[in-house]
Short mmCIF file of C-alpha atoms (C1' of nucleotides) in Angstrom, two decimals:
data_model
loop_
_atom_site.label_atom_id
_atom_site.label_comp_id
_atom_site.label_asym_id
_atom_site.label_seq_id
_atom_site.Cartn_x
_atom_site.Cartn_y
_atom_site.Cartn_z
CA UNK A 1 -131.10 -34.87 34.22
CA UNK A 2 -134.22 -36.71 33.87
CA UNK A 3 -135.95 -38.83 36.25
CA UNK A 4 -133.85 -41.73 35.22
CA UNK A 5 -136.64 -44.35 35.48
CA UNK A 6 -138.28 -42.89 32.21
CA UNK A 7 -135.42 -43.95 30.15
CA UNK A 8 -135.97 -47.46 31.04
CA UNK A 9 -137.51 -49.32 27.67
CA UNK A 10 -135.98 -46.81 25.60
CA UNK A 11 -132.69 -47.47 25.72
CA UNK A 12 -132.62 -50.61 22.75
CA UNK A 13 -134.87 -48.10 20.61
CA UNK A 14 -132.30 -45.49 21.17
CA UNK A 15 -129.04 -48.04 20.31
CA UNK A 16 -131.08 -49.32 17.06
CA UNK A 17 -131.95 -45.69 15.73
CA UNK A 18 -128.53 -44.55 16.36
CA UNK A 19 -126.83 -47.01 14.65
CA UNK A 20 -129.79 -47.49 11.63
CA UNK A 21 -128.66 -43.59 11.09
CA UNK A 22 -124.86 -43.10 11.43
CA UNK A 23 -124.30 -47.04 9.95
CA UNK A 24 -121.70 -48.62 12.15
CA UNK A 25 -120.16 -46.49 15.57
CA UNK A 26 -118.28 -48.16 18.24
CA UNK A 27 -119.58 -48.17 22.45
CA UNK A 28 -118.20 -44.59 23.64
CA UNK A 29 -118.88 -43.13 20.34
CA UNK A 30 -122.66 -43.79 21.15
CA UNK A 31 -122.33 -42.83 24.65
CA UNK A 32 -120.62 -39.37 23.41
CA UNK A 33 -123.82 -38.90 20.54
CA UNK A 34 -126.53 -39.72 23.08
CA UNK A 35 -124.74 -37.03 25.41
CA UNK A 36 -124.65 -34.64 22.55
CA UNK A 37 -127.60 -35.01 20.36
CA UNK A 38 -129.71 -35.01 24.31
CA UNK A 39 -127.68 -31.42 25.17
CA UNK A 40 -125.96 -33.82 28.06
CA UNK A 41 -129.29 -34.09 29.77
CA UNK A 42 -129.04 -38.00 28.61
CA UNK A 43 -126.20 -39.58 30.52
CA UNK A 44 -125.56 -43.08 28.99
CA UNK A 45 -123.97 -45.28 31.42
CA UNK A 46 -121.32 -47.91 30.31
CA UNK A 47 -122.97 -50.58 32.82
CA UNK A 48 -125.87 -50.33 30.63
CA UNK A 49 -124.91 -49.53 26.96
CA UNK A 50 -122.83 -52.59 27.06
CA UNK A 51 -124.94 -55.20 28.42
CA UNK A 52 -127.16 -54.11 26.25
CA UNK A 53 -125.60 -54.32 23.27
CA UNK A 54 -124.37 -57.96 23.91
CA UNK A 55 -128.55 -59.06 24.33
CA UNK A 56 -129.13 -57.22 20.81
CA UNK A 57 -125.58 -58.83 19.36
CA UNK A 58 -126.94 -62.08 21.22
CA UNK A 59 -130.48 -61.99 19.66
CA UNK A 60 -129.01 -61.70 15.97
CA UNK A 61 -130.20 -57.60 15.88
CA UNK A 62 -126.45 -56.56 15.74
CA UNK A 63 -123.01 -57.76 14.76
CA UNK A 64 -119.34 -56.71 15.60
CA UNK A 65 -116.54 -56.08 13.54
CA UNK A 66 -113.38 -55.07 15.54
CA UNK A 67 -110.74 -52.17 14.09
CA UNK A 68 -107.31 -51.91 15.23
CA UNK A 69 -106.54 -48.04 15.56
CA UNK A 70 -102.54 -48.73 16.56
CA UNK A 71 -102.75 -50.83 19.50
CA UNK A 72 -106.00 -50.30 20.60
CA UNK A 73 -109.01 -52.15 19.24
CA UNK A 74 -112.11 -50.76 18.47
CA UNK A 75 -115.32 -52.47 18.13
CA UNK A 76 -117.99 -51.25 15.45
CA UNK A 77 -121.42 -52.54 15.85
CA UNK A 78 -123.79 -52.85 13.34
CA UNK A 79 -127.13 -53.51 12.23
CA UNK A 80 -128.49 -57.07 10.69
CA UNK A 81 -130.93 -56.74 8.66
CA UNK A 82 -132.95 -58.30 11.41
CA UNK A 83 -131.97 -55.21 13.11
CA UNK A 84 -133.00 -52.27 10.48
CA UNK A 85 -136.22 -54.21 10.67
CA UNK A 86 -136.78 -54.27 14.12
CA UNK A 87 -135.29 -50.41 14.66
CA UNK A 88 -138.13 -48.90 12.38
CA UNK A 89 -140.79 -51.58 14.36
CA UNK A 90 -139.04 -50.12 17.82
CA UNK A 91 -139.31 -46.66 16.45
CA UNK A 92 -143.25 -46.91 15.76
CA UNK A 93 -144.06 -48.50 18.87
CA UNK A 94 -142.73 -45.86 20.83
CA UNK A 95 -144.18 -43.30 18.62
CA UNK A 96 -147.58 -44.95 19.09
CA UNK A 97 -146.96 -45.52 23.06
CA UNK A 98 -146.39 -41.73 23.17
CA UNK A 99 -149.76 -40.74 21.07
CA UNK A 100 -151.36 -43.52 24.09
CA UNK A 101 -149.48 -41.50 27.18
CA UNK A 102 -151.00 -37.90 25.32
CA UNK A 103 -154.15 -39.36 25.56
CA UNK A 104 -153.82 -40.98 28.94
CA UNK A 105 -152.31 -37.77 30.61
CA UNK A 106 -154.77 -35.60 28.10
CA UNK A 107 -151.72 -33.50 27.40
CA UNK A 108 -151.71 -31.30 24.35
CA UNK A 109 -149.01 -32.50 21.74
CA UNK A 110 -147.31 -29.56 21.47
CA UNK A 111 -143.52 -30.60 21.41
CA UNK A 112 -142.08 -28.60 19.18
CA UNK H 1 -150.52 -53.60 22.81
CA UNK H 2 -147.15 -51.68 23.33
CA UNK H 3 -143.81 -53.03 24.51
CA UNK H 4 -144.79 -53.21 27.83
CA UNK H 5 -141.15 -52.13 28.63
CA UNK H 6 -141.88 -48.32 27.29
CA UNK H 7 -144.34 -48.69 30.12
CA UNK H 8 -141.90 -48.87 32.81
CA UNK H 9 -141.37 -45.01 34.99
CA UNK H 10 -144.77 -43.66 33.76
CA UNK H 11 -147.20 -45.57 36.09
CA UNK H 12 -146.93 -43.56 38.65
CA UNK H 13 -146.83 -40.07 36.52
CA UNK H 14 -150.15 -41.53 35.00
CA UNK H 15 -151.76 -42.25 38.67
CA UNK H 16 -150.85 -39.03 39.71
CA UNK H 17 -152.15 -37.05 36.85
CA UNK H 18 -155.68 -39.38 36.45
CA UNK H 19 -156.16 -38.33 40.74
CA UNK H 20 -155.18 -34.50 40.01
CA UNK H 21 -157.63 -34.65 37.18
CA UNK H 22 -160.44 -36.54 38.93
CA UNK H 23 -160.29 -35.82 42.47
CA UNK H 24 -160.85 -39.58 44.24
CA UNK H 25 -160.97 -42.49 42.76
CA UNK H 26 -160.82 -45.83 43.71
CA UNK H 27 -158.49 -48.85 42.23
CA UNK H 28 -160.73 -50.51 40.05
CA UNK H 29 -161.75 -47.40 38.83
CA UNK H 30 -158.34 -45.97 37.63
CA UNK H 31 -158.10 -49.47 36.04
CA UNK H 32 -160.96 -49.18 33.80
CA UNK H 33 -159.69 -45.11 33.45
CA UNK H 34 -156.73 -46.11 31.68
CA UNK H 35 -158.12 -48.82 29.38
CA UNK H 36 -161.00 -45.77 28.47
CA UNK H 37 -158.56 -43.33 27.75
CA UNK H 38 -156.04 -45.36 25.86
CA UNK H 39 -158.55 -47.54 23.70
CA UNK H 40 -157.48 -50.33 25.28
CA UNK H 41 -153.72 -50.32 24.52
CA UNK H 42 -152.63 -50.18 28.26
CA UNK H 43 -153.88 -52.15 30.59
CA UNK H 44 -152.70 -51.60 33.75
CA UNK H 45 -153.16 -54.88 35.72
CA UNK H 46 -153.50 -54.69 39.65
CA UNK H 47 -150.25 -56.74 40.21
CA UNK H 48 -148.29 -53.45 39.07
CA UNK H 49 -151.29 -50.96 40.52
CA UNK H 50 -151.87 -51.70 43.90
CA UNK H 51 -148.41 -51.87 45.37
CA UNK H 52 -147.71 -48.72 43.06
CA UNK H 53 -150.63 -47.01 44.94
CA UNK H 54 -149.41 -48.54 48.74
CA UNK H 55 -145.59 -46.81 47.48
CA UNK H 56 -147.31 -43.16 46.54
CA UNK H 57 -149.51 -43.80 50.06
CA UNK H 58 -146.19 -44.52 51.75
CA UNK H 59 -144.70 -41.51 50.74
CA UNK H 60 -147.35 -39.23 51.65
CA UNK H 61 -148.68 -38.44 48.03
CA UNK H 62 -151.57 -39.88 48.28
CA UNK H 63 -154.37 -40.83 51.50
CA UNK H 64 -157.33 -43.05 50.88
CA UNK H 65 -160.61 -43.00 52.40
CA UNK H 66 -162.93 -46.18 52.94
CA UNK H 67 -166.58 -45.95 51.83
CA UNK H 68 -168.95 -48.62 52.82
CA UNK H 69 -171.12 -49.61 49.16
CA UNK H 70 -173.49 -52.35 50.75
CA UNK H 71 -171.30 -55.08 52.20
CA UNK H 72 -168.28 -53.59 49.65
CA UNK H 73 -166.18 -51.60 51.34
CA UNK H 74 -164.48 -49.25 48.67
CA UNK H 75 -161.29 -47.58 48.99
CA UNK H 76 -160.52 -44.06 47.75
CA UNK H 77 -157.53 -42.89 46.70
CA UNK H 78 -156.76 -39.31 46.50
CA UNK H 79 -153.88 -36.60 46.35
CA UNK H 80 -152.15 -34.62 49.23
CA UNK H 81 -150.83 -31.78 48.68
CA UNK H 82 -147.34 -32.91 48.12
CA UNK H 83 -149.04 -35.12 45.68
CA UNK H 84 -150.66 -32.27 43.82
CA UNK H 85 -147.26 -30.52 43.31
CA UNK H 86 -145.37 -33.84 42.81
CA UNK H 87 -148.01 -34.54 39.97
CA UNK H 88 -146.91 -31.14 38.29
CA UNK H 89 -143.69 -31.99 38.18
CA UNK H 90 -144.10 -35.45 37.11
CA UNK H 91 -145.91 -34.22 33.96
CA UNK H 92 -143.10 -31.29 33.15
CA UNK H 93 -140.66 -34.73 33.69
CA UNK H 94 -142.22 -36.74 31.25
CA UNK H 95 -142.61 -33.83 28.52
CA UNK H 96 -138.92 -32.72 28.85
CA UNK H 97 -138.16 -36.59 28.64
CA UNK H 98 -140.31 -36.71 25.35
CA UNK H 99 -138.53 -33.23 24.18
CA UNK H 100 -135.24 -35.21 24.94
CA UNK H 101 -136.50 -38.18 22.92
CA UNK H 102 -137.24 -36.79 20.16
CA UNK H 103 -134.02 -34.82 19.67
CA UNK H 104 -132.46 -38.08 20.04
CA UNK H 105 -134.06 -40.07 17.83
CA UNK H 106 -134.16 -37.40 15.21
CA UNK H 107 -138.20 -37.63 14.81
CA UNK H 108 -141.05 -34.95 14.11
CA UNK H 109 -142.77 -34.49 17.09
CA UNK H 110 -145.83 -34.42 14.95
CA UNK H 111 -148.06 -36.72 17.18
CA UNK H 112 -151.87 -35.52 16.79
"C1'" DC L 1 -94.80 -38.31 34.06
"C1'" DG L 2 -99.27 -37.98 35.78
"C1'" DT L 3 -104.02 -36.84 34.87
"C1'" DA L 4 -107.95 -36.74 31.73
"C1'" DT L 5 -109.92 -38.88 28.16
"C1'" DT L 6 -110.74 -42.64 25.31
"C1'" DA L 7 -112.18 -47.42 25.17
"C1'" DC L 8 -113.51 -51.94 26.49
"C1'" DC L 9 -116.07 -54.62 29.97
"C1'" DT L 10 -118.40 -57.28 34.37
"C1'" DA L 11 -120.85 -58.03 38.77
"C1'" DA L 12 -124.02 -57.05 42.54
"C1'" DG L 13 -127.93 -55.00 43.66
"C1'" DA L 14 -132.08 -51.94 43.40
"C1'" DC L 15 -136.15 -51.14 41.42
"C1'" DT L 16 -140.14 -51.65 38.71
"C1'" DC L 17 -143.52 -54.13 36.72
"C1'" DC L 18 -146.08 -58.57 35.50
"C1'" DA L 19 -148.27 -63.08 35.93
"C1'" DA L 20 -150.38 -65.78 38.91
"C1'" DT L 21 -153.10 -66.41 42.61
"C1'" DG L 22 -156.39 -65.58 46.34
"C1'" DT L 23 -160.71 -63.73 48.43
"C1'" DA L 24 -165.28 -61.90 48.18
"C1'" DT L 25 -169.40 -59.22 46.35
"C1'" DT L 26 -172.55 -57.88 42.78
"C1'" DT L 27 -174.76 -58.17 38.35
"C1'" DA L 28 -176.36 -60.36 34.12
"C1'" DA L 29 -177.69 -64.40 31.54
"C1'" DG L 30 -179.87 -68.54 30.79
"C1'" DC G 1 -182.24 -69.67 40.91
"C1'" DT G 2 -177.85 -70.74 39.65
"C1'" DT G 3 -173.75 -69.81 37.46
"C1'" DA G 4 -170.61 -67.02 34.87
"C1'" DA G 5 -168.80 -62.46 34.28
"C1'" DA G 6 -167.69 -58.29 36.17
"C1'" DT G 7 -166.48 -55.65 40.17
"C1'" DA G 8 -163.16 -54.91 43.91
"C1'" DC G 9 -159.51 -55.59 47.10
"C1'" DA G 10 -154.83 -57.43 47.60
"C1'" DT G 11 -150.05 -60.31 47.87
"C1'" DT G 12 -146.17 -63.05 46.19
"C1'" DG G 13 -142.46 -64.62 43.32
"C1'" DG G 14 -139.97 -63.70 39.61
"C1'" DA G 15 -138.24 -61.52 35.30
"C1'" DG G 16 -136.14 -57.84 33.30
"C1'" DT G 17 -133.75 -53.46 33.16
"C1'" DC G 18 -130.81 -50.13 34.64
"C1'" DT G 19 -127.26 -48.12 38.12
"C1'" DT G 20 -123.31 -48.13 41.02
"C1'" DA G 21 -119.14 -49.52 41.42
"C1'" DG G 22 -115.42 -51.56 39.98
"C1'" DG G 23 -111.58 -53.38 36.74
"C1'" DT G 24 -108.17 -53.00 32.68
"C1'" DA G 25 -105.53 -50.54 29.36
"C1'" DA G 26 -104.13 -47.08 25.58
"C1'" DT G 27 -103.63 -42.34 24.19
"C1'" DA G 28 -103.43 -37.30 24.51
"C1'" DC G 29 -102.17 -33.23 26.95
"C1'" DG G 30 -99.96 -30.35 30.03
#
DNA sequence: CGTATTACCTAAGACTCCAATGTATTTAAG
DNA sequence: CTTAAATACATTGGAGTCTTAGGTAATACG
């Protein structure tokens, strides 16, 4: 596990990209893919996914459409086109505050 | 300027890493450090600084020294011991988070 | 049939950082 | 020489973000 403070201003970026990639996925299914696609070193809480995904819903980035699956219903979010825009915008700030944190820690980029 | 959020969990790797690289330095001083090194796209203002540096002194990563300049009486900041190691760490933190990152937002770590 | 997993969610609090503010010295500009 | 900018220390109140802990319920598996 990583020092969990570091994922703090990521998480949106992380929500946006996933869903801007796989089109529309439902809460736990994101949990379960940032799990997997982080080799379970990324532990995505419910107390934050959700709460976070009501401000984007809230802010127009995202919309809902629920699913019944038999008696349970399942809620797909989505992106606006709001929110494509402002995933590859989230995507190239971080990108550009990581070349800034190479610099500032003069750390070689070697990431591979 | 970035999302000041991304920020958030890498102040105090940053601190660390500009005193492990510089030996002492002084508050002012690692302000104007971080401006230099990241052309002016962080700015780390002294409301987040200074009680960040009081927290590392706190916890015994850091000691200052006072030195008198004139009337000015300037305060040093510089590593213990714990600090050095602590700074090590920090650094192989934030790289694995960036490895971790990457993988889960599908990108090229091509950042040079 | 009970436990694990799937699936949704909220509330209280901790923690981190920022904006604003305050004090005082030194340097540069007019 | 006086005044504005830069240097230099710091605190406080608040905003925002995430975590811990909790709550509900359906489904799958043994």
């Amino acid at each position: 596990m990583h020092s969990p403070e570091l994922l703090k201003g990521t998480l949106q970026t992380i929500i946006l990209k996933l869903l801007a990639d796989n089109g529309k996925m439902y809460g736990y299914e994101i949990t379960q893919k940032v799990k997997d696609l982080s080799d379970k070193s990324l532990q995505l809480t419910e107390g934050s996914l959700y709460p976070t995904l009501h401000k984007l819903e809230a802010e127009g980035l995202l919309k809902t459409e629920k699913v019944s699956m038999g008696k349970r219903v399942r809620k797909y979010y989505f992106l606006t086109p709001l929110g494509e825009s402002t995933s590859i915008q989230k995507i190239q700030d971080f990108e550009a505050f990581m070349k800034t944190m190479f610099q500032v820690l003069q750390l070689s980029p070697k990431l591979a």
